Coordinates of C-alpha atoms in Angstrom, one line a residue:
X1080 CA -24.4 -27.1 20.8
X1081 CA -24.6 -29.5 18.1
X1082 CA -21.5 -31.2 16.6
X1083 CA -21.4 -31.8 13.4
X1084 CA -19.4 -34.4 12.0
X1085 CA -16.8 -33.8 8.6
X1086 CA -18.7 -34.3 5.3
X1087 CA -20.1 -36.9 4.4
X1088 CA -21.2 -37.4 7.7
X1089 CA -24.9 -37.7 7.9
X1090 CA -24.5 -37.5 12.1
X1091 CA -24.6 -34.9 14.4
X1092 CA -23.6 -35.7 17.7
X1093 CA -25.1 -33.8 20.6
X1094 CA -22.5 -33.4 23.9
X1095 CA -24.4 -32.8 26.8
X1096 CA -22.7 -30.8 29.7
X1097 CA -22.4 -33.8 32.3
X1098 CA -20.3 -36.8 32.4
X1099 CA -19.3 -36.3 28.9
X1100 CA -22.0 -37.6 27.3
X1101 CA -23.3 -37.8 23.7
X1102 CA -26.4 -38.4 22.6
X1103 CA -26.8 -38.3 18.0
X1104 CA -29.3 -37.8 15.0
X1105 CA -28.3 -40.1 12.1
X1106 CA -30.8 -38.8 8.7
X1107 CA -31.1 -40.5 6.0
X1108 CA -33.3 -39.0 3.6
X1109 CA -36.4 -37.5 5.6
X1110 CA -35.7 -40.4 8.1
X1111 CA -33.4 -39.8 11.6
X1112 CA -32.6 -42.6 14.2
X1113 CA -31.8 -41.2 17.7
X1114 CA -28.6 -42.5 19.3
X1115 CA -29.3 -42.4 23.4
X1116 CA -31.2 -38.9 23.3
X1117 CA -30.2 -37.3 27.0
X1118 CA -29.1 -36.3 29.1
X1119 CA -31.0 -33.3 30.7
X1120 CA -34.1 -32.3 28.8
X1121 CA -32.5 -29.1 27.7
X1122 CA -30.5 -31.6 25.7
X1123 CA -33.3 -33.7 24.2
X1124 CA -34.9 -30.1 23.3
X1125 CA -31.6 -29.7 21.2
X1126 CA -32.2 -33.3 19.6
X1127 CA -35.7 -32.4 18.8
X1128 CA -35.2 -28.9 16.8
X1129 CA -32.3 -30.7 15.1
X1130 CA -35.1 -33.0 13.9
X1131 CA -37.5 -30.7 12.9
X1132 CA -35.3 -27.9 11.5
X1133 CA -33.6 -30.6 9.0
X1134 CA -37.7 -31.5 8.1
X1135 CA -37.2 -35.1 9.3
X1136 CA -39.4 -37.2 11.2
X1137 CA -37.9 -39.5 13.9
X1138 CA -37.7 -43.6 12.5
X1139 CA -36.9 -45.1 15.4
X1140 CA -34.8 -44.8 18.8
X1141 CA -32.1 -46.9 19.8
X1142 CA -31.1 -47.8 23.0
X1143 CA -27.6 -48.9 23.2
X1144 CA -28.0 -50.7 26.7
X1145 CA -29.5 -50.4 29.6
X1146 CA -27.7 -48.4 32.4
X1147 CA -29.1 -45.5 33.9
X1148 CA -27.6 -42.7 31.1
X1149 CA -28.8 -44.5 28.4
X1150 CA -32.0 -44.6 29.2
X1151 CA -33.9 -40.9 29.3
X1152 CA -34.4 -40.7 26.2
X1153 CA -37.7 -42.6 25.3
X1154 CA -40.0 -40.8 27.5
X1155 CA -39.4 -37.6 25.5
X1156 CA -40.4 -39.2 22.0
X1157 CA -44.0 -41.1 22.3
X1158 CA -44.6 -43.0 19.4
X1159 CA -41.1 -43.3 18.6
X1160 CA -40.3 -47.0 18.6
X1161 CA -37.7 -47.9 21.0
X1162 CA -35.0 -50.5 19.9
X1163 CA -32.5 -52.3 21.8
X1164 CA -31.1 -55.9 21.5
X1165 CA -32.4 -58.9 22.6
X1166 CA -30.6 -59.1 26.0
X1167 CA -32.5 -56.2 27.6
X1168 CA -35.9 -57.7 28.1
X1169 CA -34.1 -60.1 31.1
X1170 CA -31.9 -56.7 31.8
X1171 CA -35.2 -54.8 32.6
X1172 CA -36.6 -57.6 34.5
X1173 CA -34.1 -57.9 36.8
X1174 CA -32.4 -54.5 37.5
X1175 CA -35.8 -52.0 36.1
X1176 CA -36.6 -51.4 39.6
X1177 CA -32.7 -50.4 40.4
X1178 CA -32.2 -48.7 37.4
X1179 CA -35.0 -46.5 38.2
X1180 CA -34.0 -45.7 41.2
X1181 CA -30.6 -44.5 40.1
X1182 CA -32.3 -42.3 37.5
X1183 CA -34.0 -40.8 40.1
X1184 CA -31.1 -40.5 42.3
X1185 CA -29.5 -38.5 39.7
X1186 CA -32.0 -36.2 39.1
X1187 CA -31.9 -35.4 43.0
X1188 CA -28.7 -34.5 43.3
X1189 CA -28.7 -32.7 40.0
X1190 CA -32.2 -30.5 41.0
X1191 CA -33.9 -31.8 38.2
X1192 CA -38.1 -31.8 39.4
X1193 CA -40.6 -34.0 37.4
X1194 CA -44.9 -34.2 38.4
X1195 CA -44.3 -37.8 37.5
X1196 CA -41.7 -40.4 38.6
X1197 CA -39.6 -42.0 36.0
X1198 CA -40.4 -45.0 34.6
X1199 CA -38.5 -47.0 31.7
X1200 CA -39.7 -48.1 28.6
X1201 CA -39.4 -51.3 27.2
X1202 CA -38.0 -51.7 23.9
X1203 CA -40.3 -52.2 20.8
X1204 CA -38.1 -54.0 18.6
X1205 CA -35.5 -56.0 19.8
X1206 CA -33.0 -58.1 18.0
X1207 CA -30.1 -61.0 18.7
X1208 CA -26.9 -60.0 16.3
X1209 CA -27.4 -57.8 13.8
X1210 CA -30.5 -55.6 12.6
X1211 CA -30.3 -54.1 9.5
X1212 CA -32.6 -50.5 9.3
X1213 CA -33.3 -48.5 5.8
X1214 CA -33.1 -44.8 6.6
X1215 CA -34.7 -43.2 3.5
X1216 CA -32.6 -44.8 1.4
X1217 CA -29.2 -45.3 3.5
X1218 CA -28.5 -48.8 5.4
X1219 CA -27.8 -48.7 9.1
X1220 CA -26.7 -52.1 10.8
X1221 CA -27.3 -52.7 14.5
X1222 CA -24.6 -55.4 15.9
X1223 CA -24.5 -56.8 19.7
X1224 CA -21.9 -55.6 21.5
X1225 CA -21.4 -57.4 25.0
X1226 CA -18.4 -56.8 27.3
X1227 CA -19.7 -53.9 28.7
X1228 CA -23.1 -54.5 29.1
X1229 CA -24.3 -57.8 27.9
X1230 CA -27.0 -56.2 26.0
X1231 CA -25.1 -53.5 24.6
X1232 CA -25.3 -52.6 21.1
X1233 CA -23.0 -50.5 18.4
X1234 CA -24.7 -48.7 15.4
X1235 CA -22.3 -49.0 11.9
X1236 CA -23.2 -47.0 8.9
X1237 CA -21.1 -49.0 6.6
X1238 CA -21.2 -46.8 3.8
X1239 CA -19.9 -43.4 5.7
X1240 CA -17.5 -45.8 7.7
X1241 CA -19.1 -44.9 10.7
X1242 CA -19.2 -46.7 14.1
X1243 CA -20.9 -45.6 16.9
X1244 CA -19.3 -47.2 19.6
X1245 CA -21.6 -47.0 22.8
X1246 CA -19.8 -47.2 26.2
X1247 CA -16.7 -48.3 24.2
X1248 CA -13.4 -47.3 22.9
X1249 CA -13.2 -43.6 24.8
X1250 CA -10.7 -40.9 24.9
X1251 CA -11.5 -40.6 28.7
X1252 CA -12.8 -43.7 29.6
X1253 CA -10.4 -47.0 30.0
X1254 CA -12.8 -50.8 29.2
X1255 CA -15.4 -50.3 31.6
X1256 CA -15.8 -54.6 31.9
X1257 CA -19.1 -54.6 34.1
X1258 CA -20.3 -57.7 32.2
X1259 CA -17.4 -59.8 30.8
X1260 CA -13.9 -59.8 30.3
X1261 CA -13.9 -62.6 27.1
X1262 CA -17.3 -61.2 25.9
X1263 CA -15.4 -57.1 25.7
X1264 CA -12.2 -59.0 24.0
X1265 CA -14.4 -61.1 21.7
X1266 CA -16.3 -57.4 20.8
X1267 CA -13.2 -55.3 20.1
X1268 CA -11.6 -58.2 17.9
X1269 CA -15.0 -58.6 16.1
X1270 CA -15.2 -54.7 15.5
X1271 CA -11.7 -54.2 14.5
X1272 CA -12.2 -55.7 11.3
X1273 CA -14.5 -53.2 10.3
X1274 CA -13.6 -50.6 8.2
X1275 CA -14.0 -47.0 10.5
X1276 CA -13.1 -43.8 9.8
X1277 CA -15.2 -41.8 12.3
X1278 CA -15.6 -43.4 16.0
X1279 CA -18.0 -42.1 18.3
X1280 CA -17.9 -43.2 21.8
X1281 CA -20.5 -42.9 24.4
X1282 CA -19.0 -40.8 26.9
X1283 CA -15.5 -38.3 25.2
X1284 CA -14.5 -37.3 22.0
X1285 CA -14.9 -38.8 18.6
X1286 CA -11.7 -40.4 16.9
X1287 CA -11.5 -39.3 13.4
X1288 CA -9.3 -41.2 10.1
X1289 CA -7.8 -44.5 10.2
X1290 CA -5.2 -44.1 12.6
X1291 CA -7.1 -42.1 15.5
X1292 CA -9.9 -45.1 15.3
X1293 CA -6.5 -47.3 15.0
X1294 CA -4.8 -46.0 18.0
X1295 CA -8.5 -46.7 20.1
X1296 CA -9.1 -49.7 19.6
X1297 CA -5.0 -50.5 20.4
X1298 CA -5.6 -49.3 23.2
X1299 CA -8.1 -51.1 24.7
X1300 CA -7.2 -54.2 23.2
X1301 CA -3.9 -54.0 24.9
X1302 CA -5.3 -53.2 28.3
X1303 CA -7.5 -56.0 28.3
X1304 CA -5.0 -58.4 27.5
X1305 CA -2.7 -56.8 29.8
X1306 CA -5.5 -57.2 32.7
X1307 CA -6.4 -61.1 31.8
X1308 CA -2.8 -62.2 31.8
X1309 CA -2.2 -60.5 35.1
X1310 CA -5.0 -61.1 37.1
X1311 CA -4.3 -65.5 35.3
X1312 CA -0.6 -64.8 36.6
X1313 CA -2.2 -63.5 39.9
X1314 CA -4.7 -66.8 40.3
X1315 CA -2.1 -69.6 39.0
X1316 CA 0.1 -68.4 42.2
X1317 CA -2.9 -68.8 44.6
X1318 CA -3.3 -64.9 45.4
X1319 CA -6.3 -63.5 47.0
X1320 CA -9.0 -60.7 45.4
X1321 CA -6.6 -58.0 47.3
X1322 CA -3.4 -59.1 46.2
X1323 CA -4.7 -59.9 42.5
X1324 CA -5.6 -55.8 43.0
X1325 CA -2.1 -54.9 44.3
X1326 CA -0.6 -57.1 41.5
X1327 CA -2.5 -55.1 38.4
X1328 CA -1.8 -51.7 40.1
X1329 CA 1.4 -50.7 38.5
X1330 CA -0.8 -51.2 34.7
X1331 CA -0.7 -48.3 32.9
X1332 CA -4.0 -46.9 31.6
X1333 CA -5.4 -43.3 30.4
X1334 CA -6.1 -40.7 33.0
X1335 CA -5.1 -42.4 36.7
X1336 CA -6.9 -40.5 38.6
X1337 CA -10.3 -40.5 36.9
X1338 CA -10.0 -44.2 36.6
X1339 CA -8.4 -45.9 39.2
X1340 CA -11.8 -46.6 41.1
X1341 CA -12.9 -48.6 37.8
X1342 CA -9.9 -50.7 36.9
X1343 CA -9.8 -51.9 40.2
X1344 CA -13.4 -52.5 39.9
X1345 CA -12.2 -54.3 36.5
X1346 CA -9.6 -56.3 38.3
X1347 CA -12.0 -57.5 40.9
X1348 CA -14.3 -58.4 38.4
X1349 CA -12.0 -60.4 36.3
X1350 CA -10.5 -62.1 39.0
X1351 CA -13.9 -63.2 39.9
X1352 CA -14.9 -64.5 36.1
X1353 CA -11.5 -65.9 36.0
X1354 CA -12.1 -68.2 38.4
X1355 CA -10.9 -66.2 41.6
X1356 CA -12.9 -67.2 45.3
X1357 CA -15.6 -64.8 46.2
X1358 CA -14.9 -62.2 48.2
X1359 CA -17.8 -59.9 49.2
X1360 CA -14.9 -56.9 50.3
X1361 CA -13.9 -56.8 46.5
X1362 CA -16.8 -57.7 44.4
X1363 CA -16.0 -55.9 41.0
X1364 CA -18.9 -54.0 39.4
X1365 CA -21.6 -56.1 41.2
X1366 CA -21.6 -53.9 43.9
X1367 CA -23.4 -51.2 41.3
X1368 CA -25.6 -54.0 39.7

């Protein structure tokens, strides 16, 4: 069902049943931008009534980067232009073909049947820092976002103190760094300085008031300072890719068990853009890229 967000929240977030995923409809006037519409298409159906029972037409579509869950939306809204940021043109060129492939993948082992195999759609409008939209009447800023994804994107209504945060800043989720360490740093600092009262992350539950959105952004802040001084320590003392790994084990981070897999994959990665020797037993997040 439909969240909708405190008054005067003009969004209305959309959780889908699988991997915690949200998908939103921010209206302005008669006007709604779609935030990553998916995941299954019982959930785009839910995006689309929204739409039409509010008597809005869709403005545009914005994809906040490219990997695989981000993506399903477009093919549902033809017409609709597609926006994403500047980066994801090269993105699409290099990994379209795999990222296809993983869509498919998923809908395999999720029994999802199509007449048609999936195809991505590149973006109509794309931008390099910031994109300002008018939404009947209300301002909506589009600001690069890399860390993450180096084409990903946040959307901030600056007016309702609103930020959402893409694959960013979750409840469930520790700093996913499957582009750059520095770049996600740089992007937290950056955002911090905006004034937010309601967060909405890609994948988990919003944060809402000052010290919710506060106590996020602390978070991963500190684990990502935490992880570049250890895995620094690890190199300046002439450890390997394993032992850099066995050194950052003892961090602490949210939920252990859900994400072990990916702060090792974080430490790997570091240790790699930090200067670390190649080692093709402990790639990082390349291994998925």
């Amino acid at each position: 069902m439909p969240e909708l967000l405190p008054p005067p929240s003009s969004l209305t977030l959309f959780p889908s049943r699988s991997l915690s995923y949200n998908a939103g409809v921010l209206v302005g006037g008669k006007e709604a931008l779609l935030i990553d519409p998916g995941l299954f298409a019982d959930d785009i159906d839910r995006v689309r009534a929204h739409i039409y029972n509010r008597d809005a037409e869709p403005h545009c579509l914005v994809v906040t980067h490219s990997h695989w869950d981000h993506v399903l939306g477009p093919e549902y809204f033809p017409g609709v232009p597609v926006i994403q940021q500047q980066e994801s043109l090269a993105v699409l060129a290099e990994s379209g073909t795999m990222i296809e492939h993983q869509v498919t993948e998923w809908e395999r082992q999720s029994g999802i049947q199509r007449d048609m195999p999936f195809l991505l759609h590149e973006p109509d409008r794309t931008f390099t820092d910031r994109l300002e939209l008018q939404l009947g009447g209300k301002i909506v800023e589009l600001l690069h976002a890399p860390g993450h994804a180096s084409e990903q994107l946040v959307v901030h209504d600056r007016a309702e103190q609103l930020l959402w945060a893409a694959d960013m800043l979750s409840d469930i989720e520790i700093p996913f760094v499957m582009h750059n360490l520095n770049a996600y740093r740089q992007t937290l600092d950056r955002l911090a300085q905006l004034e937010v009262t309601t967060l909405v992350p890609g994948h988990g539950a919003p944060a809402q008031g000052q010290s919710e959105v506060r106590a996020r952004f602390d978070t991963d802040r500190t684990y990502l300072a935490e992880l570049q001084k250890l895995v620094e320590a690890a190199l300046s003392s002439g450890r390997s890719a394993a032992e850099t790994v066995t050194a950052c084990a003892s961090m602490s981070y949210a939920i252990r068990d859900q994400n072990e897999e990916a702060h090792r994959l974080n430490v790997e990665t570091a240790f790699l853009e930090l200067g670390g020797t190649p080692d093709r037993r402990h790639p990082g997040w390349n291994r998925f890229q």
